[in-house]
Amino acid sequence: MHTLAMFIEPGVEAGGWGGEGVLVGRRGANESFLRALVSHADVARFMFFIGEQAQRPAVETFIASLGNVDPQRIVIAHRLDLPDLLAAGEVSVIHHESHWGWFFDLVALRDAYAPSHVPVTGQIHSLSYPRMLESYVRGYLQPPSMGDAVFCSSEAGRMALDQSLEVVKECAAARGWQTPPMDFERALIPLGIDIDALTDSAAALPRSQMRARLGIDENALVLLCLGRFSEYDKMDLFPLVRVFSRLLNLTPRRDIHLVLAGARQGTGTPEMVKLWADALGVQDRVHLVIDFPVAEKGAWLAASDVFLSPSDNVQETFGLAVIEAMAMGLPVVVSDFDGYRDTVPVDVGWRVPTAMEADLSVLQQWGLSLYERPLHLLLGQGTSVDPQALLSTLLHVCSDAGERQNRARLAKAHATNYAWSAIIPRYE
């Protein structure tokens, strides 16, 4: 029986739900991936490994939420059982939701207990945490082999991983340590989306109803920027609001609105953005939607006309929200940055020129001593999305309805490539 084993992180409920009940970033991607695996993968049995028994009720609740699934197909086991299960040949593949941390420990465990090769796989997400380098050092002590793999959701992500491993290798060589080869496969496979869930959301909450919540007229042109409110870990919204204010000044006869929607993530950013909109005199055209239920995501997308994501943060390895927007038939305007170069072809959406202006030589000296959020903020503030180019793009997008419709059609067709039913076989 083919068995796929997976760790369920301690302190994080099955599928990635955190204590605050809002899914963002890596946790949201992992929850969606786990559901898609159970739904679409040709796997006879899943083993979900928990770190302590207190996790079991939450994992059982998650399994029940999957719906019509054979209860014999999913087994909950304790991590203490993994060595014996490997020795007995009960595990076919071990997949970890990350490519670092326990990924290399699982390789060591496999090498110690499995009588034959059991592939270990991992997944990249954000690659901007300095402590990853410490994990890579440990990885060179027990390196993955050619039969193992790390799934890279974008070419930019794969390049960052390769360069980071090379940095560790060069530092080790400078100290006289010859590291073994890291021969595991770097498989370029994107994340996927649940298109049915998005369309169901839009059907349950009509466009007119969502706009009415914000007092937006049915005939207005709505620009939506959806992402967590964090200039540390997502994007700086203040330049966007400023560009939007200039857009309104140049189009005084158009009824254009900007909706900023996402999770607060423990910040005071929404209130700061509101003050900024007030100062620019566009408070009646900028709308904040904070910590909305995930079941409303498709509805907010369907209630909009254009999707914006001028991300300027080094955490943006992929960008699921852009794919989801395209799946709902929205033309997209994004920064020409990282994973967006893979997901948004130039004939499908608009990519705005972006430049890195941070003094990396200074950050290399003392950046590792910072907390990660300030480090991300410095890197993000050193990355600029060209404001004049963004304004010019938005002027074009808002004035040419025919082009919007054409790009929307192309975007929707492109997004079908990211349906989980098409993506999961590539992982298999």
Short mmCIF file of C-alpha atoms in Angstrom, two decimals:
data_model
loop_
_atom_site.label_atom_id
_atom_site.label_comp_id
_atom_site.label_asym_id
_atom_site.label_seq_id
_atom_site.Cartn_x
_atom_site.Cartn_y
_atom_site.Cartn_z
CA MET A 1 0.00 0.00 0.00
CA HIS A 2 1.45 3.36 -1.04
CA THR A 3 1.55 5.64 2.00
CA LEU A 4 2.33 9.35 2.02
CA ALA A 5 3.52 10.52 5.45
CA MET A 6 3.27 14.17 6.49
CA PHE A 7 4.12 16.10 9.64
CA ILE A 8 1.43 18.28 11.18
CA GLU A 9 3.33 21.11 12.84
CA PRO A 10 2.98 21.32 16.65
CA GLY A 11 1.06 24.38 17.78
CA VAL A 12 -0.58 24.69 14.36
CA GLU A 13 -3.78 22.81 13.82
CA ALA A 14 -4.19 20.48 10.87
CA GLY A 15 -4.06 22.21 7.55
CA GLY A 16 -2.42 25.32 8.94
CA TRP A 17 -5.13 26.96 11.02
CA GLY A 18 -3.72 29.21 13.69
CA GLY A 19 -5.27 30.32 16.94
CA GLU A 20 -6.66 33.54 15.48
CA GLY A 21 -8.60 31.57 12.85
CA VAL A 22 -7.34 33.58 9.86
CA LEU A 23 -5.41 31.85 7.12
CA VAL A 24 -2.63 33.89 5.52
CA GLY A 25 0.52 33.21 3.55
CA ARG A 26 2.23 29.87 4.05
CA ARG A 27 -0.48 28.51 6.34
CA GLY A 28 -3.19 29.19 3.80
CA ALA A 29 -1.15 27.61 1.01
CA ASN A 30 -0.47 24.50 3.10
CA GLU A 31 -4.11 24.10 4.08
CA SER A 32 -5.17 24.27 0.45
CA PHE A 33 -2.40 21.90 -0.65
CA LEU A 34 -3.32 19.31 1.98
CA ARG A 35 -6.99 19.35 0.98
CA ALA A 36 -6.04 19.08 -2.68
CA LEU A 37 -3.77 16.09 -2.04
CA VAL A 38 -6.51 14.16 -0.30
CA SER A 39 -9.01 15.07 -3.04
CA HIS A 40 -6.90 14.54 -6.16
CA ALA A 41 -3.82 12.42 -5.42
CA ASP A 42 -3.78 8.73 -6.28
CA VAL A 43 -2.49 7.81 -2.82
CA ALA A 44 -3.83 4.77 -1.00
CA ARG A 45 -3.10 6.00 2.53
CA PHE A 46 -2.08 9.20 4.28
CA MET A 47 -0.31 9.27 7.64
CA PHE A 48 -0.58 12.54 9.53
CA PHE A 49 2.12 12.64 12.21
CA ILE A 50 1.42 14.75 15.29
CA GLY A 51 3.97 15.83 17.88
CA GLU A 52 1.79 15.38 20.95
CA GLN A 53 -1.60 13.87 21.67
CA ALA A 54 -3.13 17.27 22.40
CA GLN A 55 -3.10 17.84 18.64
CA ARG A 56 -5.27 14.84 17.87
CA PRO A 57 -8.74 16.43 18.32
CA ALA A 58 -7.85 19.30 15.96
CA VAL A 59 -6.51 16.88 13.35
CA GLU A 60 -9.62 14.72 13.65
CA THR A 61 -11.77 17.81 13.15
CA PHE A 62 -9.81 18.72 10.03
CA ILE A 63 -10.20 15.21 8.61
CA ALA A 64 -13.95 15.38 9.24
CA SER A 65 -14.09 18.68 7.34
CA LEU A 66 -12.77 16.97 4.22
CA GLY A 67 -16.18 15.48 3.59
CA ASN A 68 -16.62 12.17 1.80
CA VAL A 69 -13.25 10.57 2.58
CA ASP A 70 -12.74 6.92 3.51
CA PRO A 71 -11.73 7.08 7.21
CA GLN A 72 -9.37 4.12 6.65
CA ARG A 73 -7.42 6.21 4.11
CA ILE A 74 -6.11 8.70 6.71
CA VAL A 75 -4.19 7.50 9.76
CA ILE A 76 -3.11 9.74 12.65
CA ALA A 77 0.20 8.65 14.14
CA HIS A 78 2.66 10.03 16.68
CA ARG A 79 6.11 11.11 15.58
CA LEU A 80 7.59 8.62 18.02
CA ASP A 81 6.15 5.88 15.79
CA LEU A 82 7.90 7.06 12.61
CA PRO A 83 11.22 5.15 13.07
CA ASP A 84 9.44 1.81 13.50
CA LEU A 85 7.11 2.51 10.58
CA LEU A 86 10.09 3.34 8.37
CA ALA A 87 11.89 0.18 9.44
CA ALA A 88 8.80 -1.88 8.68
CA GLY A 89 8.46 -0.44 5.20
CA GLU A 90 5.10 1.17 6.01
CA VAL A 91 5.99 4.57 4.54
CA SER A 92 6.43 5.18 0.80
CA VAL A 93 7.17 8.92 0.75
CA ILE A 94 7.63 11.56 3.46
CA HIS A 95 6.48 15.07 2.53
CA HIS A 96 7.18 18.07 4.72
CA GLU A 97 5.37 21.38 4.28
CA SER A 98 8.68 23.23 4.35
CA HIS A 99 12.11 22.72 2.77
CA TRP A 100 14.09 23.45 5.91
CA GLY A 101 13.65 22.93 9.66
CA TRP A 102 12.53 19.32 10.01
CA PHE A 103 13.09 18.56 6.34
CA PHE A 104 16.75 17.69 6.92
CA ASP A 105 15.90 15.85 10.15
CA LEU A 106 13.50 13.66 8.18
CA VAL A 107 16.31 12.87 5.73
CA ALA A 108 18.52 11.81 8.66
CA LEU A 109 15.70 9.72 10.14
CA ARG A 110 15.09 8.03 6.80
CA ASP A 111 18.77 7.25 6.34
CA ALA A 112 18.96 5.74 9.82
CA TYR A 113 15.85 3.53 9.79
CA ALA A 114 14.50 2.82 6.31
CA PRO A 115 15.84 -0.46 4.82
CA SER A 116 15.34 0.94 1.30
CA HIS A 117 15.12 4.43 -0.13
CA VAL A 118 12.06 6.43 0.95
CA PRO A 119 11.93 9.78 -0.85
CA VAL A 120 11.72 12.87 1.33
CA THR A 121 10.15 15.95 -0.26
CA GLY A 122 9.63 19.52 0.88
CA GLN A 123 8.10 22.76 -0.36
CA ILE A 124 9.52 26.27 -0.53
CA HIS A 125 7.52 29.24 0.64
CA SER A 126 9.13 32.48 1.77
CA LEU A 127 12.92 32.34 1.49
CA SER A 128 13.74 35.49 3.41
CA TYR A 129 14.50 34.17 6.90
CA PRO A 130 18.20 34.28 7.91
CA ARG A 131 17.78 31.26 10.17
CA MET A 132 17.22 29.16 7.04
CA LEU A 133 20.98 29.37 6.47
CA GLU A 134 21.56 27.64 9.81
CA SER A 135 19.27 24.84 8.67
CA TYR A 136 21.18 24.52 5.40
CA VAL A 137 24.41 24.04 7.38
CA ARG A 138 22.74 21.13 9.17
CA GLY A 139 21.51 19.87 5.81
CA TYR A 140 25.09 19.53 4.58
CA LEU A 141 25.75 17.23 7.56
CA GLN A 142 23.00 14.86 6.39
CA PRO A 143 22.33 15.89 2.77
CA PRO A 144 19.29 14.83 0.77
CA SER A 145 20.09 12.64 -2.21
CA MET A 146 19.07 12.48 -5.86
CA GLY A 147 15.98 10.51 -4.84
CA ASP A 148 14.67 13.43 -2.77
CA ALA A 149 13.07 16.66 -3.95
CA VAL A 150 12.15 20.19 -2.98
CA PHE A 151 9.20 21.65 -4.88
CA CYS A 152 9.90 25.21 -6.01
CA SER A 153 6.81 27.26 -6.80
CA SER A 154 8.67 29.78 -8.97
CA GLU A 155 11.91 30.17 -10.88
CA ALA A 156 12.84 33.07 -8.61
CA GLY A 157 12.35 30.81 -5.61
CA ARG A 158 14.47 28.05 -7.09
CA MET A 159 17.22 30.53 -7.87
CA ALA A 160 17.15 31.95 -4.33
CA LEU A 161 17.37 28.44 -2.85
CA ASP A 162 20.31 27.49 -5.06
CA GLN A 163 22.16 30.72 -4.30
CA SER A 164 21.58 30.37 -0.55
CA LEU A 165 22.95 26.82 -0.54
CA GLU A 166 25.95 28.06 -2.54
CA VAL A 167 26.60 30.83 0.02
CA VAL A 168 26.69 28.28 2.84
CA LYS A 169 28.97 26.04 0.79
CA GLU A 170 31.39 28.91 0.08
CA CYS A 171 31.48 29.96 3.75
CA ALA A 172 32.20 26.38 4.77
CA ALA A 173 35.00 26.08 2.19
CA ALA A 174 36.57 29.31 3.47
CA ARG A 175 36.90 27.58 6.84
CA GLY A 176 38.36 24.40 5.42
CA TRP A 177 35.22 22.26 5.38
CA GLN A 178 34.46 20.54 2.09
CA THR A 179 30.72 20.03 1.97
CA PRO A 180 29.11 17.01 0.26
CA PRO A 181 26.93 17.64 -2.81
CA MET A 182 23.28 18.64 -2.41
CA ASP A 183 21.95 16.49 -5.25
CA PHE A 184 18.24 16.56 -4.48
CA GLU A 185 15.87 17.58 -7.28
CA ARG A 186 14.59 21.16 -7.39
CA ALA A 187 11.25 20.52 -9.08
CA LEU A 188 9.64 23.65 -10.54
CA ILE A 189 5.95 23.11 -9.80
CA PRO A 190 3.58 25.94 -8.78
CA LEU A 191 0.97 25.97 -6.07
CA GLY A 192 -2.65 25.56 -7.10
CA ILE A 193 -6.03 27.08 -6.35
CA ASP A 194 -9.54 25.84 -5.63
CA ILE A 195 -11.51 27.47 -8.44
CA ASP A 196 -14.79 25.85 -7.37
CA ALA A 197 -14.56 27.38 -3.88
CA LEU A 198 -14.05 30.83 -5.38
CA THR A 199 -16.97 30.55 -7.76
CA ASP A 200 -19.21 29.15 -5.00
CA SER A 201 -18.30 32.15 -2.85
CA ALA A 202 -19.22 34.56 -5.63
CA ALA A 203 -22.51 32.77 -6.25
CA ALA A 204 -23.48 32.90 -2.57
CA LEU A 205 -22.67 36.61 -2.19
CA PRO A 206 -23.67 38.60 -5.28
CA ARG A 207 -21.58 41.47 -6.61
CA SER A 208 -24.23 44.08 -5.79
CA GLN A 209 -24.44 42.86 -2.19
CA MET A 210 -20.68 43.10 -1.62
CA ARG A 211 -20.51 46.58 -3.13
CA ALA A 212 -23.48 47.73 -1.07
CA ARG A 213 -21.56 46.90 2.10
CA LEU A 214 -19.04 49.60 1.17
CA GLY A 215 -21.50 52.04 -0.37
CA ILE A 216 -20.04 51.60 -3.85
CA ASP A 217 -22.31 52.12 -6.85
CA GLU A 218 -22.92 49.20 -9.20
CA ASN A 219 -21.48 51.15 -12.14
CA ALA A 220 -18.29 52.27 -10.39
CA LEU A 221 -14.89 50.91 -11.37
CA VAL A 222 -13.40 48.99 -8.44
CA LEU A 223 -9.69 48.29 -8.02
CA LEU A 224 -9.00 45.54 -5.47
CA CYS A 225 -5.72 44.93 -3.62
CA LEU A 226 -6.03 41.77 -1.54
CA GLY A 227 -3.27 40.77 0.87
CA ARG A 228 -2.44 40.91 4.53
CA PHE A 229 -1.93 44.39 6.00
CA SER A 230 1.79 44.20 6.64
CA GLU A 231 4.47 46.43 5.20
CA TYR A 232 6.87 44.04 6.96
CA ASP A 233 5.79 40.87 5.19
CA LYS A 234 3.60 41.73 2.19
CA MET A 235 3.64 45.18 0.62
CA ASP A 236 3.81 48.87 1.43
CA LEU A 237 0.32 50.23 0.73
CA PHE A 238 1.19 53.89 1.19
CA PRO A 239 2.71 54.42 -2.29
CA LEU A 240 -0.31 52.66 -3.79
CA VAL A 241 -2.75 55.00 -2.04
CA ARG A 242 -0.71 57.98 -3.18
CA VAL A 243 -0.71 56.78 -6.80
CA PHE A 244 -4.45 56.18 -6.50
CA SER A 245 -4.98 59.78 -5.32
CA ARG A 246 -3.13 61.03 -8.40
CA LEU A 247 -5.25 58.72 -10.57
CA LEU A 248 -8.40 60.34 -9.19
CA ASN A 249 -7.02 63.82 -9.85
CA LEU A 250 -6.38 62.90 -13.48
CA THR A 251 -9.81 61.27 -13.95
CA PRO A 252 -12.20 63.62 -12.11
CA ARG A 253 -15.27 62.38 -13.98
CA ARG A 254 -14.74 58.70 -13.28
CA ASP A 255 -16.23 56.92 -10.26
CA ILE A 256 -13.18 54.84 -9.29
CA HIS A 257 -12.72 53.12 -5.92
CA LEU A 258 -9.82 51.29 -4.26
CA VAL A 259 -10.63 48.37 -1.95
CA LEU A 260 -7.84 47.15 0.34
CA ALA A 261 -8.75 43.76 1.82
CA GLY A 262 -6.83 41.33 3.98
CA ALA A 263 -5.82 40.09 7.40
CA ARG A 264 -4.64 42.58 9.99
CA GLN A 265 -1.87 40.20 11.14
CA GLY A 266 -1.35 42.05 14.40
CA THR A 267 -0.52 45.41 12.84
CA GLY A 268 -1.97 48.92 13.08
CA THR A 269 -1.48 49.33 9.34
CA PRO A 270 -5.19 49.61 8.43
CA GLU A 271 -5.59 52.64 10.71
CA MET A 272 -2.39 54.20 9.34
CA VAL A 273 -3.58 53.69 5.75
CA LYS A 274 -6.90 55.31 6.62
CA LEU A 275 -5.09 58.36 8.02
CA TRP A 276 -3.00 58.51 4.84
CA ALA A 277 -6.13 58.38 2.68
CA ASP A 278 -7.66 61.15 4.80
CA ALA A 279 -4.55 63.30 4.40
CA LEU A 280 -4.66 62.85 0.62
CA GLY A 281 -8.38 63.66 0.51
CA VAL A 282 -9.44 60.30 -0.95
CA GLN A 283 -11.04 58.81 2.15
CA ASP A 284 -14.41 58.41 0.39
CA ARG A 285 -12.80 56.32 -2.38
CA VAL A 286 -10.52 54.07 -0.31
CA HIS A 287 -12.26 51.21 1.50
CA LEU A 288 -10.73 48.83 4.06
CA VAL A 289 -12.00 45.27 4.49
CA ILE A 290 -10.18 43.73 7.46
CA ASP A 291 -10.05 40.05 8.49
CA PHE A 292 -12.87 38.96 6.20
CA PRO A 293 -13.92 35.27 6.31
CA VAL A 294 -12.12 33.09 3.77
CA ALA A 295 -15.54 32.08 2.40
CA GLU A 296 -15.94 35.65 1.12
CA LYS A 297 -12.75 35.78 -0.94
CA GLY A 298 -14.37 34.79 -4.23
CA ALA A 299 -17.18 37.28 -3.63
CA TRP A 300 -14.80 40.21 -3.07
CA LEU A 301 -12.93 39.27 -6.24
CA ALA A 302 -16.15 39.03 -8.25
CA ALA A 303 -17.28 42.41 -6.92
CA SER A 304 -14.17 44.07 -8.39
CA ASP A 305 -13.03 45.03 -11.87
CA VAL A 306 -9.21 45.11 -11.65
CA PHE A 307 -6.81 43.34 -9.28
CA LEU A 308 -3.71 45.13 -7.99
CA SER A 309 -0.68 43.62 -6.29
CA PRO A 310 2.31 46.00 -6.35
CA SER A 311 4.21 43.77 -3.93
CA ASP A 312 7.64 45.04 -2.88
CA ASN A 313 8.57 42.49 -0.23
CA VAL A 314 11.17 39.73 -0.45
CA GLN A 315 8.67 37.28 1.03
CA GLU A 316 6.65 37.20 -2.20
CA THR A 317 7.93 33.94 -3.66
CA PHE A 318 4.74 33.05 -5.52
CA GLY A 319 1.49 34.96 -4.86
CA LEU A 320 -1.67 32.83 -4.72
CA ALA A 321 -4.04 35.80 -4.60
CA VAL A 322 -3.00 36.88 -8.11
CA ILE A 323 -3.86 33.46 -9.52
CA GLU A 324 -7.19 33.49 -7.70
CA ALA A 325 -8.00 36.92 -9.11
CA MET A 326 -7.25 35.75 -12.65
CA ALA A 327 -9.43 32.68 -12.10
CA MET A 328 -12.33 35.01 -11.27
CA GLY A 329 -11.83 36.85 -14.55
CA LEU A 330 -10.00 39.93 -13.30
CA PRO A 331 -7.27 41.68 -15.27
CA VAL A 332 -4.25 42.04 -12.98
CA VAL A 333 -1.65 44.76 -12.43
CA VAL A 334 1.35 43.50 -10.47
CA SER A 335 4.94 44.43 -9.72
CA ASP A 336 7.54 42.90 -12.02
CA PHE A 337 8.95 40.99 -9.10
CA ASP A 338 9.89 37.47 -8.00
CA GLY A 339 7.18 34.84 -8.50
CA TYR A 340 4.88 37.19 -10.41
CA ARG A 341 7.23 36.83 -13.38
CA ASP A 342 6.18 33.18 -13.59
CA THR A 343 2.48 33.57 -12.90
CA VAL A 344 1.61 36.71 -14.89
CA PRO A 345 2.73 36.54 -18.54
CA VAL A 346 3.06 39.99 -20.13
CA ASP A 347 0.22 39.27 -22.57
CA VAL A 348 -2.12 38.31 -19.72
CA GLY A 349 -1.54 41.07 -17.15
CA TRP A 350 0.46 44.22 -16.63
CA ARG A 351 3.81 44.02 -14.81
CA VAL A 352 5.11 47.30 -13.42
CA PRO A 353 8.90 47.89 -13.34
CA THR A 354 10.41 47.33 -9.89
CA ALA A 355 13.90 48.11 -8.59
CA MET A 356 15.99 47.03 -5.60
CA GLU A 357 17.62 50.06 -4.00
CA ALA A 358 18.61 48.76 -0.56
CA ASP A 359 22.20 49.03 0.62
CA LEU A 360 22.76 45.29 0.81
CA SER A 361 26.40 45.70 1.83
CA VAL A 362 25.28 47.31 5.08
CA LEU A 363 22.59 44.71 5.71
CA GLN A 364 25.09 41.89 5.15
CA GLN A 365 27.15 43.28 8.06
CA TRP A 366 24.47 43.58 10.71
CA GLY A 367 21.17 42.46 9.18
CA LEU A 368 21.33 39.00 10.74
CA SER A 369 21.27 40.57 14.21
CA LEU A 370 17.86 42.14 13.56
CA TYR A 371 14.45 40.72 14.26
CA GLU A 372 13.10 39.31 11.02
CA ARG A 373 10.23 41.77 10.65
CA PRO A 374 12.48 44.87 10.76
CA LEU A 375 14.88 43.13 8.37
CA HIS A 376 12.03 42.42 5.96
CA LEU A 377 10.86 46.01 6.34
CA LEU A 378 14.30 47.39 5.44
CA LEU A 379 14.51 45.13 2.40
CA GLY A 380 10.95 46.01 1.40
CA GLN A 381 11.54 49.72 1.82
CA GLY A 382 14.63 49.31 -0.34
CA THR A 383 12.47 47.89 -3.13
CA SER A 384 10.39 50.33 -5.15
CA VAL A 385 7.56 49.79 -7.60
CA ASP A 386 7.94 52.62 -10.14
CA PRO A 387 5.11 55.00 -9.12
CA GLN A 388 4.96 56.84 -12.44
CA ALA A 389 4.80 53.54 -14.36
CA LEU A 390 2.10 52.28 -11.99
CA LEU A 391 0.08 55.47 -12.51
CA SER A 392 0.45 55.27 -16.29
CA THR A 393 -0.64 51.63 -16.25
CA LEU A 394 -3.69 52.38 -14.12
CA LEU A 395 -4.68 55.28 -16.37
CA HIS A 396 -4.57 52.94 -19.35
CA VAL A 397 -6.42 50.15 -17.55
CA CYS A 398 -9.17 52.44 -16.30
CA SER A 399 -9.72 54.15 -19.65
CA ASP A 400 -9.77 51.13 -21.96
CA ALA A 401 -12.71 48.85 -21.16
CA GLY A 402 -12.06 46.72 -24.22
CA GLU A 403 -8.50 46.00 -23.15
CA ARG A 404 -9.70 45.17 -19.63
CA GLN A 405 -12.17 42.66 -21.02
CA ASN A 406 -9.57 41.10 -23.31
CA ARG A 407 -7.00 40.75 -20.52
CA ALA A 408 -9.70 39.40 -18.18
CA ARG A 409 -10.55 36.67 -20.70
CA LEU A 410 -6.88 35.74 -21.14
CA ALA A 411 -6.32 35.78 -17.36
CA LYS A 412 -9.22 33.44 -16.69
CA ALA A 413 -8.01 30.98 -19.31
CA HIS A 414 -4.45 31.15 -17.94
CA ALA A 415 -5.59 30.51 -14.38
CA THR A 416 -7.10 27.13 -15.32
CA ASN A 417 -3.51 25.86 -15.51
CA TYR A 418 -3.34 26.34 -11.74
CA ALA A 419 -6.44 24.34 -10.78
CA TRP A 420 -5.46 21.76 -8.18
CA SER A 421 -6.81 18.96 -10.39
CA ALA A 422 -4.14 19.92 -12.96
CA ILE A 423 -1.35 20.67 -10.47
CA ILE A 424 -1.51 17.65 -8.12
CA PRO A 425 -0.56 15.09 -10.85
CA ARG A 426 2.64 17.11 -11.39
CA TYR A 427 3.50 16.70 -7.71
CA GLU A 428 2.76 12.99 -7.93
#
